[in-house]
mmCIF file of C-alpha atoms in Angstrom:
data_model
loop_
_atom_site.group_PDB
_atom_site.id
_atom_site.type_symbol
_atom_site.label_atom_id
_atom_site.label_comp_id
_atom_site.label_asym_id
_atom_site.label_seq_id
_atom_site.Cartn_x
_atom_site.Cartn_y
_atom_site.Cartn_z
ATOM 1 C CA UNK C 1319 -0.770 1.393 7.873
ATOM 2 C CA UNK C 1320 -0.449 4.601 9.839
ATOM 3 C CA UNK C 1321 0.272 8.212 8.831
ATOM 4 C CA UNK C 1322 -2.780 8.237 6.625
ATOM 5 C CA UNK C 1323 -5.652 10.626 7.051
ATOM 6 C CA UNK C 1324 -8.869 10.523 5.021
ATOM 7 C CA UNK C 1325 -12.602 9.921 4.923
ATOM 8 C CA UNK C 1326 -13.367 6.740 3.003
ATOM 9 C CA UNK C 1327 -16.991 6.177 1.978
ATOM 10 C CA UNK C 1328 -18.261 2.867 0.574
ATOM 11 C CA UNK C 1329 -21.293 3.118 -1.717
ATOM 12 C CA UNK C 1330 -22.713 -0.367 -1.320
ATOM 13 C CA UNK C 1331 -25.269 -1.825 -3.790
ATOM 14 C CA UNK C 1332 -27.866 -3.152 -1.354
ATOM 15 C CA UNK C 1333 -30.686 -3.445 -3.849
ATOM 16 C CA UNK C 1334 -32.706 -6.520 -4.934
ATOM 17 C CA UNK C 1335 -30.575 -6.902 -8.114
ATOM 18 C CA UNK C 1336 -27.688 -8.246 -5.922
ATOM 19 C CA UNK C 1337 -27.858 -11.843 -4.659
ATOM 20 C CA UNK C 1338 -27.263 -12.591 -0.951
ATOM 21 C CA UNK C 1339 -24.040 -14.430 -1.891
ATOM 22 C CA UNK C 1340 -22.698 -11.459 -3.913
ATOM 23 C CA UNK C 1341 -23.560 -9.092 -1.015
ATOM 24 C CA UNK C 1342 -21.644 -11.275 1.491
ATOM 25 C CA UNK C 1343 -18.591 -11.469 -0.809
ATOM 26 C CA UNK C 1344 -18.561 -7.690 -1.265
ATOM 27 C CA UNK C 1345 -18.628 -7.231 2.565
ATOM 28 C CA UNK C 1346 -15.576 -9.529 2.841
ATOM 29 C CA UNK C 1347 -13.836 -7.465 0.198
ATOM 30 C CA UNK C 1348 -14.556 -4.209 1.991
ATOM 31 C CA UNK C 1349 -13.131 -5.509 5.207
ATOM 32 C CA UNK C 1350 -9.983 -6.911 3.482
ATOM 33 C CA UNK C 1351 -9.448 -3.587 1.790
ATOM 34 C CA UNK C 1352 -9.433 -1.508 4.986
ATOM 35 C CA UNK C 1353 -8.123 -4.118 7.457
ATOM 36 C CA UNK C 1354 -4.491 -2.780 7.600
ATOM 37 C CA UNK C 1355 -5.500 0.881 8.158
ATOM 38 C CA UNK C 1356 -5.386 2.715 11.473
ATOM 39 C CA UNK C 1357 -8.738 4.236 12.371
ATOM 40 C CA UNK C 1358 -9.381 7.377 14.441
ATOM 41 C CA UNK C 1359 -10.005 11.124 14.309
ATOM 42 C CA UNK C 1360 -6.391 11.720 13.149
ATOM 43 C CA UNK C 1361 -6.265 8.662 10.852
ATOM 44 C CA UNK C 1362 -8.739 6.962 8.489
ATOM 45 C CA UNK C 1363 -12.505 7.124 9.031
ATOM 46 C CA UNK C 1364 -14.952 4.933 7.145
ATOM 47 C CA UNK C 1365 -18.680 5.012 6.455
ATOM 48 C CA UNK C 1366 -21.134 2.937 4.356
ATOM 49 C CA UNK C 1367 -24.110 4.230 2.355
ATOM 50 C CA UNK C 1368 -26.599 1.700 0.980
ATOM 51 C CA UNK C 1369 -27.919 2.028 -2.581
ATOM 52 C CA UNK C 1370 -31.561 1.048 -2.419
ATOM 53 C CA UNK C 1371 -34.978 2.673 -3.056
ATOM 54 C CA UNK C 1372 -33.936 5.414 -0.615
ATOM 55 C CA UNK C 1373 -30.212 5.843 0.350
ATOM 56 C CA UNK C 1374 -29.402 4.838 3.956
ATOM 57 C CA UNK C 1375 -26.254 5.405 6.010
ATOM 58 C CA UNK C 1376 -25.174 2.259 7.803
ATOM 59 C CA UNK C 1377 -22.928 4.163 10.283
ATOM 60 C CA UNK C 1378 -21.297 7.627 10.346
ATOM 61 C CA UNK C 1379 -17.577 8.223 9.785
ATOM 62 C CA UNK C 1380 -16.616 8.755 13.383
ATOM 63 C CA UNK C 1381 -18.464 5.865 15.030
ATOM 64 C CA UNK C 1382 -15.823 3.108 14.799
ATOM 65 C CA UNK C 1383 -12.298 3.963 15.898
ATOM 66 C CA UNK C 1384 -10.661 0.502 15.877
ATOM 67 C CA UNK C 1385 -10.261 -2.370 13.415
ATOM 68 C CA UNK C 1386 -12.169 -4.848 15.576
ATOM 69 C CA UNK C 1387 -15.249 -2.627 15.983
ATOM 70 C CA UNK C 1388 -15.269 -1.771 12.253
ATOM 71 C CA UNK C 1389 -14.944 -5.412 11.241
ATOM 72 C CA UNK C 1390 -17.964 -6.346 13.362
ATOM 73 C CA UNK C 1391 -19.952 -3.418 11.946
ATOM 74 C CA UNK C 1392 -19.217 -4.481 8.334
ATOM 75 C CA UNK C 1393 -20.055 -8.104 9.149
ATOM 76 C CA UNK C 1394 -23.328 -7.042 10.737
ATOM 77 C CA UNK C 1395 -24.407 -4.925 7.760
ATOM 78 C CA UNK C 1396 -27.686 -6.221 6.297
ATOM 79 C CA UNK C 1397 -28.924 -5.974 2.715
ATOM 80 C CA UNK C 1398 -31.900 -3.600 2.290
ATOM 81 C CA UNK C 1399 -33.187 -4.856 -1.082
ATOM 82 C CA UNK C 1400 -35.413 -2.363 -3.081
ATOM 83 C CA UNK C 1401 -34.515 -0.413 -6.228
ATOM 84 C CA UNK C 1402 -31.024 0.512 -7.486
ATOM 85 C CA UNK C 1403 -31.347 4.304 -7.180
ATOM 86 C CA UNK C 1404 -27.626 5.046 -7.402
ATOM 87 C CA UNK C 1405 -28.077 8.714 -8.422
ATOM 88 C CA UNK C 1406 -30.073 9.369 -5.243
ATOM 89 C CA UNK C 1407 -27.388 7.572 -3.129
ATOM 90 C CA UNK C 1408 -24.619 9.721 -4.795
ATOM 91 C CA UNK C 1409 -26.470 12.917 -3.941
ATOM 92 C CA UNK C 1410 -26.854 11.712 -0.358
ATOM 93 C CA UNK C 1411 -23.138 10.765 -0.271
ATOM 94 C CA UNK C 1412 -22.144 14.248 -1.402
ATOM 95 C CA UNK C 1413 -24.099 15.697 1.575
ATOM 96 C CA UNK C 1414 -22.631 13.233 4.116
ATOM 97 C CA UNK C 1415 -19.018 13.353 2.887
ATOM 98 C CA UNK C 1416 -18.869 16.992 3.943
ATOM 99 C CA UNK C 1417 -21.151 16.985 6.987
ATOM 100 C CA UNK C 1418 -20.062 17.393 10.611
ATOM 101 C CA UNK C 1419 -23.168 15.462 11.674
ATOM 102 C CA UNK C 1420 -21.901 12.394 9.766
ATOM 103 C CA UNK C 1421 -18.477 12.714 11.400
ATOM 104 C CA UNK C 1422 -16.747 13.892 8.212
ATOM 105 C CA UNK C 1423 -13.717 16.217 8.529
ATOM 106 C CA UNK C 1424 -13.315 19.343 6.471
ATOM 107 C CA UNK C 1425 -9.589 19.305 5.664
ATOM 108 C CA UNK C 1426 -8.893 15.638 4.843
ATOM 109 C CA UNK C 1427 -8.847 13.825 1.461
ATOM 110 C CA UNK C 1428 -12.202 12.263 0.439
ATOM 111 C CA UNK C 1429 -12.384 8.855 -1.244
ATOM 112 C CA UNK C 1430 -15.511 7.132 -2.569
ATOM 113 C CA UNK C 1431 -15.492 3.405 -3.395
ATOM 114 C CA UNK C 1432 -18.602 2.401 -5.290
ATOM 115 C CA UNK C 1433 -19.112 -1.376 -5.508
ATOM 116 C CA UNK C 1434 -21.784 -2.148 -8.114
ATOM 117 C CA UNK C 1435 -23.224 -4.884 -10.284
ATOM 118 C CA UNK C 1436 -23.236 -2.163 -12.984
ATOM 119 C CA UNK C 1437 -26.954 -1.472 -12.967
ATOM 120 C CA UNK C 1438 -28.733 1.733 -11.941
ATOM 121 C CA UNK C 1439 -32.396 2.810 -12.330
ATOM 122 C CA UNK C 1440 -31.629 6.544 -12.265
ATOM 123 C CA UNK C 1441 -29.075 8.938 -13.719
ATOM 124 C CA UNK C 1442 -25.641 8.954 -12.066
ATOM 125 C CA UNK C 1443 -23.691 11.423 -14.270
ATOM 126 C CA UNK C 1444 -24.705 14.701 -12.675
ATOM 127 C CA UNK C 1445 -24.398 13.769 -8.930
ATOM 128 C CA UNK C 1446 -21.108 11.959 -9.650
ATOM 129 C CA UNK C 1447 -19.642 14.997 -11.445
ATOM 130 C CA UNK C 1448 -20.622 17.219 -8.492
ATOM 131 C CA UNK C 1449 -18.746 14.871 -6.139
ATOM 132 C CA UNK C 1450 -15.594 14.952 -8.308
ATOM 133 C CA UNK C 1451 -15.874 18.761 -8.633
ATOM 134 C CA UNK C 1452 -15.689 18.934 -4.806
ATOM 135 C CA UNK C 1453 -12.418 17.015 -4.800
ATOM 136 C CA UNK C 1454 -13.629 13.485 -4.105
ATOM 137 C CA UNK C 1455 -11.627 10.726 -5.714
ATOM 138 C CA UNK C 1456 -14.033 8.077 -7.103
ATOM 139 C CA UNK C 1457 -13.067 4.386 -7.454
ATOM 140 C CA UNK C 1458 -15.586 2.008 -9.093
ATOM 141 C CA UNK C 1459 -15.541 -1.747 -8.683
ATOM 142 C CA UNK C 1460 -17.987 -3.356 -11.109
ATOM 143 C CA UNK C 1461 -18.634 -7.091 -10.628
ATOM 144 C CA UNK C 1462 -18.950 -7.553 -14.348
ATOM 145 C CA UNK C 1463 -22.198 -6.341 -15.895
ATOM 146 C CA UNK C 1464 -21.657 -2.634 -16.169
ATOM 147 C CA UNK C 1465 -21.513 -0.337 -19.220
ATOM 148 C CA UNK C 1466 -17.816 0.367 -19.637
ATOM 149 C CA UNK C 1467 -18.213 3.794 -21.244
ATOM 150 C CA UNK C 1468 -20.663 5.009 -18.604
ATOM 151 C CA UNK C 1469 -18.563 3.694 -15.686
ATOM 152 C CA UNK C 1470 -15.247 4.982 -17.063
ATOM 153 C CA UNK C 1471 -16.792 8.415 -17.388
ATOM 154 C CA UNK C 1472 -18.102 8.208 -13.806
ATOM 155 C CA UNK C 1473 -14.786 7.103 -12.221
ATOM 156 C CA UNK C 1474 -11.969 9.575 -11.495
ATOM 157 C CA UNK C 1475 -9.478 9.844 -14.339
ATOM 158 C CA UNK C 1476 -7.611 7.981 -15.647
ATOM 159 C CA UNK C 1477 -10.110 5.085 -15.607
ATOM 160 C CA UNK C 1478 -7.390 2.419 -15.784
ATOM 161 C CA UNK C 1479 -6.374 3.492 -12.232
ATOM 162 C CA UNK C 1480 -9.881 4.040 -10.851
ATOM 163 C CA UNK C 1481 -12.165 1.477 -12.511
ATOM 164 C CA UNK C 1482 -12.039 -2.267 -11.937
ATOM 165 C CA UNK C 1483 -14.160 -4.958 -13.682
ATOM 166 C CA UNK C 1484 -13.908 -8.196 -11.731
ATOM 167 C CA UNK C 1485 -16.069 -11.245 -10.998
ATOM 168 C CA UNK C 1486 -17.411 -11.225 -7.466
ATOM 169 C CA UNK C 1487 -15.405 -14.376 -6.598
ATOM 170 C CA UNK C 1488 -12.195 -12.683 -7.854
ATOM 171 C CA UNK C 1489 -12.457 -9.473 -5.741
ATOM 172 C CA UNK C 1490 -9.289 -10.468 -3.702
ATOM 173 C CA UNK C 1491 -7.231 -10.127 -6.891
ATOM 174 C CA UNK C 1492 -7.664 -6.302 -6.925
ATOM 175 C CA UNK C 1493 -7.566 -5.708 -3.140
ATOM 176 C CA UNK C 1494 -3.910 -4.722 -2.844
ATOM 177 C CA UNK C 1495 -3.897 -2.629 -6.010
ATOM 178 C CA UNK C 1496 -6.989 -0.665 -4.923
ATOM 179 C CA UNK C 1497 -5.688 -0.244 -1.331
ATOM 180 C CA UNK C 1498 -2.378 1.154 -2.666
ATOM 181 C CA UNK C 1499 -4.203 3.570 -4.921
ATOM 182 C CA UNK C 1500 -6.314 4.793 -1.908
ATOM 183 C CA UNK C 1501 -3.111 5.090 0.141
ATOM 184 C CA UNK C 1502 -1.534 7.281 -2.487
ATOM 185 C CA UNK C 1503 -4.378 9.763 -1.964
ATOM 186 C CA UNK C 1504 -4.695 9.709 1.781
ATOM 187 C CA UNK C 1505 -0.965 9.688 2.488
ATOM 188 C CA UNK C 1506 -0.133 12.519 0.085
ATOM 189 C CA UNK C 1507 -1.538 14.876 2.701
ATOM 190 C CA UNK C 1508 0.758 13.706 5.479
ATOM 191 C CA UNK C 1509 4.463 13.283 6.318
ATOM 192 C CA UNK C 1510 5.430 9.716 5.204
ATOM 193 C CA UNK C 1511 8.537 7.732 4.182
ATOM 194 C CA UNK C 1512 9.361 6.085 0.872
ATOM 195 C CA UNK C 1513 12.435 4.284 -0.533
ATOM 196 C CA UNK C 1514 13.223 2.701 2.854
ATOM 197 C CA UNK C 1515 16.514 0.735 3.008
ATOM 198 C CA UNK C 1516 18.642 -0.589 5.875
ATOM 199 C CA UNK C 1517 20.428 2.739 6.269
ATOM 200 C CA UNK C 1518 18.200 5.437 4.771
ATOM 201 C CA UNK C 1519 14.715 6.595 3.783
ATOM 202 C CA UNK C 1520 13.188 9.562 1.913
ATOM 203 C CA UNK C 1521 10.610 11.719 3.790
ATOM 204 C CA UNK C 1522 7.781 13.256 1.709
ATOM 205 C CA UNK C 1523 5.287 15.897 2.863
ATOM 206 C CA UNK C 1524 2.625 18.200 1.335
ATOM 207 C CA UNK C 1525 3.665 21.660 0.106
ATOM 208 C CA UNK C 1526 2.839 23.909 3.074
ATOM 209 C CA UNK C 1527 5.428 26.687 2.728
ATOM 210 C CA UNK C 1528 7.408 28.419 -0.003
ATOM 211 C CA UNK C 1529 10.959 29.804 -0.107
ATOM 212 C CA UNK C 1530 9.518 33.178 1.010
ATOM 213 C CA UNK C 1531 7.116 32.058 3.736
ATOM 214 C CA UNK C 1532 9.382 30.035 6.020
ATOM 215 C CA UNK C 1533 11.415 26.837 6.505
ATOM 216 C CA UNK C 1534 11.011 23.300 7.942
ATOM 217 C CA UNK C 1535 12.728 21.964 11.015
ATOM 218 C CA UNK C 1536 13.136 18.178 10.954
ATOM 219 C CA UNK C 1537 13.799 16.143 14.061
ATOM 220 C CA UNK C 1538 14.465 12.369 14.161
ATOM 221 C CA UNK C 1539 15.698 9.882 16.707
ATOM 222 C CA UNK C 1540 15.593 6.088 17.416
ATOM 223 C CA UNK C 1541 12.423 5.268 19.367
ATOM 224 C CA UNK C 1542 14.420 3.480 22.066
ATOM 225 C CA UNK C 1543 17.028 6.207 22.421
ATOM 226 C CA UNK C 1544 15.412 9.633 21.968
ATOM 227 C CA UNK C 1545 18.532 11.305 23.431
ATOM 228 C CA UNK C 1546 20.206 10.646 20.006
ATOM 229 C CA UNK C 1547 17.890 13.196 18.376
ATOM 230 C CA UNK C 1548 19.202 14.840 15.168
ATOM 231 C CA UNK C 1549 17.898 18.119 13.746
ATOM 232 C CA UNK C 1550 17.946 19.488 10.238
ATOM 233 C CA UNK C 1551 16.559 22.603 8.658
ATOM 234 C CA UNK C 1552 15.436 22.797 5.049
ATOM 235 C CA UNK C 1553 14.002 25.605 2.938
ATOM 236 C CA UNK C 1554 10.283 26.111 2.566
ATOM 237 C CA UNK C 1555 10.623 25.157 -1.115
ATOM 238 C CA UNK C 1556 11.264 21.503 -0.180
ATOM 239 C CA UNK C 1557 8.659 18.759 0.005
ATOM 240 C CA UNK C 1558 11.073 15.857 0.524
ATOM 241 C CA UNK C 1559 14.410 14.983 2.150
ATOM 242 C CA UNK C 1560 16.627 11.909 2.201
ATOM 243 C CA UNK C 1561 17.832 10.828 5.625
ATOM 244 C CA UNK C 1562 20.969 8.543 5.517
ATOM 245 C CA UNK C 1563 23.543 6.975 7.813
ATOM 246 C CA UNK C 1564 20.811 5.323 9.820
ATOM 247 C CA UNK C 1565 20.977 2.093 11.850
ATOM 248 C CA UNK C 1566 19.418 -1.051 10.305
ATOM 249 C CA UNK C 1567 16.325 -2.671 11.800
ATOM 250 C CA UNK C 1568 15.688 0.512 13.899
ATOM 251 C CA UNK C 1569 12.428 2.422 14.364
ATOM 252 C CA UNK C 1570 12.779 6.206 14.143
ATOM 253 C CA UNK C 1571 10.449 8.905 15.493
ATOM 254 C CA UNK C 1572 10.302 11.761 12.949
ATOM 255 C CA UNK C 1573 8.764 15.187 13.413
ATOM 256 C CA UNK C 1574 8.422 17.877 10.701
ATOM 257 C CA UNK C 1575 7.835 21.374 12.127
ATOM 258 C CA UNK C 1576 6.806 23.990 9.526
ATOM 259 C CA UNK C 1577 8.220 27.393 10.689
ATOM 260 C CA UNK C 1578 5.924 29.793 8.831
ATOM 261 C CA UNK C 1579 5.929 33.566 9.028
ATOM 262 C CA UNK C 1580 2.327 33.652 7.667
ATOM 263 C CA UNK C 1581 0.190 30.820 9.177
ATOM 264 C CA UNK C 1582 0.511 28.359 12.020
ATOM 265 C CA UNK C 1583 0.940 24.743 10.830
ATOM 266 C CA UNK C 1584 0.895 21.991 13.445
ATOM 267 C CA UNK C 1585 3.898 19.631 13.450
ATOM 268 C CA UNK C 1586 3.529 16.402 11.469
ATOM 269 C CA UNK C 1587 4.935 13.159 12.854
ATOM 270 C CA UNK C 1588 5.576 9.659 11.586
ATOM 271 C CA UNK C 1589 7.411 6.475 12.650
ATOM 272 C CA UNK C 1590 9.692 4.650 10.217
ATOM 273 C CA UNK C 1591 11.548 1.355 10.611
ATOM 274 C CA UNK C 1592 14.646 0.732 8.561
ATOM 275 C CA UNK C 1593 15.176 -2.692 6.913
ATOM 276 C CA UNK C 1594 17.558 -5.414 8.075
ATOM 277 C CA UNK C 1595 21.108 -4.954 6.863
ATOM 278 C CA UNK C 1596 21.694 -6.359 3.432
ATOM 279 C CA UNK C 1597 25.037 -8.174 3.224
ATOM 280 C CA UNK C 1598 26.528 -10.232 0.438
ATOM 281 C CA UNK C 1599 26.916 -13.928 1.063
ATOM 282 C CA UNK C 1600 30.056 -13.809 3.171
ATOM 283 C CA UNK C 1601 31.614 -16.824 1.498
ATOM 284 C CA UNK C 1602 30.904 -19.277 -1.263
ATOM 285 C CA UNK C 1603 32.375 -22.757 -0.746
ATOM 286 C CA UNK C 1604 32.697 -25.494 -3.422
ATOM 287 C CA UNK C 1605 32.964 -29.098 -2.204
ATOM 288 C CA UNK C 1606 32.287 -32.711 -3.147
ATOM 289 C CA UNK C 1607 33.348 -32.027 -6.761
ATOM 290 C CA UNK C 1608 32.875 -34.937 -9.255
ATOM 291 C CA UNK C 1609 32.951 -35.221 -13.040
ATOM 292 C CA UNK C 1610 29.324 -34.065 -13.443
ATOM 293 C CA UNK C 1611 28.426 -32.165 -10.238
ATOM 294 C CA UNK C 1612 29.658 -30.162 -7.268
ATOM 295 C CA UNK C 1613 28.162 -28.915 -3.981
ATOM 296 C CA UNK C 1614 27.791 -25.138 -3.430
ATOM 297 C CA UNK C 1615 27.312 -23.635 0.040
ATOM 298 C CA UNK C 1616 27.308 -20.102 1.377
ATOM 299 C CA UNK C 1617 26.876 -18.106 4.573
ATOM 300 C CA UNK C 1618 25.200 -16.449 6.239
ATOM 301 C CA UNK C 1619 21.432 -16.958 5.883
ATOM 302 C CA UNK C 1620 19.390 -14.009 7.075
ATOM 303 C CA UNK C 1621 15.682 -13.473 7.793
ATOM 304 C CA UNK C 1622 15.710 -10.525 5.382
ATOM 305 C CA UNK C 1623 16.568 -12.823 2.452
ATOM 306 C CA UNK C 1624 13.666 -14.148 0.331
ATOM 307 C CA UNK C 1625 15.787 -16.493 -1.759
ATOM 308 C CA UNK C 1626 19.112 -17.150 -3.450
ATOM 309 C CA UNK C 1627 19.935 -17.363 -7.164
ATOM 310 C CA UNK C 1628 22.820 -19.540 -8.270
ATOM 311 C CA UNK C 1629 24.156 -18.683 -11.719
ATOM 312 C CA UNK C 1630 26.778 -21.067 -13.208
ATOM 313 C CA UNK C 1631 28.472 -21.434 -16.539
ATOM 314 C CA UNK C 1632 31.755 -22.812 -18.066
ATOM 315 C CA UNK C 1633 34.865 -20.562 -18.399
ATOM 316 C CA UNK C 1634 35.467 -19.263 -20.985
ATOM 317 C CA UNK C 1635 32.012 -19.064 -22.443
ATOM 318 C CA UNK C 1636 28.729 -17.165 -22.253
ATOM 319 C CA UNK C 1637 26.216 -19.987 -21.592
ATOM 320 C CA UNK C 1638 24.792 -19.533 -18.082
ATOM 321 C CA UNK C 1639 22.170 -21.579 -16.153
ATOM 322 C CA UNK C 1640 20.115 -20.516 -13.145
ATOM 323 C CA UNK C 1641 19.166 -22.430 -9.982
ATOM 324 C CA UNK C 1642 16.801 -20.867 -7.436
ATOM 325 C CA UNK C 1643 16.998 -21.783 -3.716
ATOM 326 C CA UNK C 1644 14.635 -20.850 -0.881
ATOM 327 C CA UNK C 1645 15.968 -18.230 1.567
ATOM 328 C CA UNK C 1646 15.950 -20.751 4.410
ATOM 329 C CA UNK C 1647 18.642 -22.918 2.762
ATOM 330 C CA UNK C 1648 22.370 -22.229 2.342
ATOM 331 C CA UNK C 1649 23.510 -24.940 -0.007
ATOM 332 C CA UNK C 1650 22.605 -26.814 -3.167
ATOM 333 C CA UNK C 1651 24.056 -29.372 -5.621
ATOM 334 C CA UNK C 1652 24.803 -28.266 -9.228
ATOM 335 C CA UNK C 1653 24.417 -31.188 -11.605
ATOM 336 C CA UNK C 1654 24.635 -32.268 -15.285
ATOM 337 C CA UNK C 1655 28.037 -30.614 -15.711
ATOM 338 C CA UNK C 1656 30.865 -31.345 -18.159
ATOM 339 C CA UNK C 1657 33.896 -33.208 -16.784
ATOM 340 C CA UNK C 1658 37.303 -31.453 -16.461
ATOM 341 C CA UNK C 1659 35.823 -27.978 -16.826
ATOM 342 C CA UNK C 1660 36.152 -24.776 -14.856
ATOM 343 C CA UNK C 1661 32.880 -23.043 -13.905
ATOM 344 C CA UNK C 1662 32.116 -19.578 -12.589
ATOM 345 C CA UNK C 1663 29.496 -19.807 -9.814
ATOM 346 C CA UNK C 1664 27.696 -16.628 -8.619
ATOM 347 C CA UNK C 1665 25.419 -16.728 -5.544
ATOM 348 C CA UNK C 1666 22.968 -13.797 -5.299
ATOM 349 C CA UNK C 1667 20.972 -13.029 -2.128
ATOM 350 C CA UNK C 1668 17.581 -11.472 -3.009
ATOM 351 C CA UNK C 1669 16.261 -9.369 -0.147
ATOM 352 C CA UNK C 1670 12.637 -8.524 0.842
ATOM 353 C CA UNK C 1671 13.410 -4.915 -0.089
ATOM 354 C CA UNK C 1672 14.105 -5.951 -3.669
ATOM 355 C CA UNK C 1673 17.861 -5.310 -3.377
ATOM 356 C CA UNK C 1674 20.298 -8.000 -4.499
ATOM 357 C CA UNK C 1675 23.906 -8.671 -3.380
ATOM 358 C CA UNK C 1676 26.256 -11.252 -5.113
ATOM 359 C CA UNK C 1677 29.510 -13.136 -4.573
ATOM 360 C CA UNK C 1678 31.307 -15.449 -7.004
ATOM 361 C CA UNK C 1679 33.676 -18.380 -6.895
ATOM 362 C CA UNK C 1680 35.378 -20.652 -9.440
ATOM 363 C CA UNK C 1681 34.796 -24.458 -9.399
ATOM 364 C CA UNK C 1682 36.369 -27.260 -11.347
ATOM 365 C CA UNK C 1683 34.765 -30.635 -12.183
ATOM 366 C CA UNK C 1684 36.986 -33.717 -12.065
ATOM 367 C CA UNK C 1685 38.188 -35.667 -15.129
#
């Protein structure tokens, strides 16, 4: 995951109310959550603050600039024990999330992930509200024993997006959902692509200009052939643009240059790879027909196909049955059919992108 910029702070319950086993599972969860991110001064930075008798920073935001170094740092994190003074830790987090000395950056999105067993010995409402007032997005992961009303008030709104109750052994269940929610926040500030297909994608970027204050120049070219650069200009009122007529399975370098007559904005860049071309099954062949079965085969099979769906039913009629076949195979036998009957067979290729393409053929069983 690149083209994401943000300071991500973990508030880790390191007190004596957490067992050694729970603490180790939470560390695994933290690593799984951030593992796909790109780390660095222009990407994601991460820090950990321990909740204990006194809050302690495990490492500042700017210390680890690679996945490997961060993984080792999380693995080496040791539990402090002591009291669960979460309010003190939140006040300390507020100070560090905005401090140069802790490696925090002034202009990037701030995200706090508080992993808790739901217990605190001091008040959390006031320091948590101060953090949210300063623009910090707060996610809370409670491993099952927390007060729902208190935690839903503490998390950013709406709580159904920002608060998770999950047993410590089931933390992997929420990893992707939480990561996607964090990405929504830290990518909203940068040029990024959505709705990627084999021939197009939509670019999104933050509102930097207006109709009156300037326009955007957009440049894009295949990474392996930068001489094919194309340029477009769009009004300052835009925050998105669809690029089409692109080559499949190709990586494009994209640059957005805000041309402002008021402020200087640095260009934003991203890299986007189009999907493999989605083609219908080129042919559907019926063979080895008997009274109660026939063989269906199709071509081609592509790496971009997850699976095939074979729908079949007698003509005329509206009763249809479904067979599902793995994407690695290109044939199947349809059985339990009625003799001397014409069937309509439709083979649908289901692509990794979610798109579907179909082709049909008629088949007759023997008397």
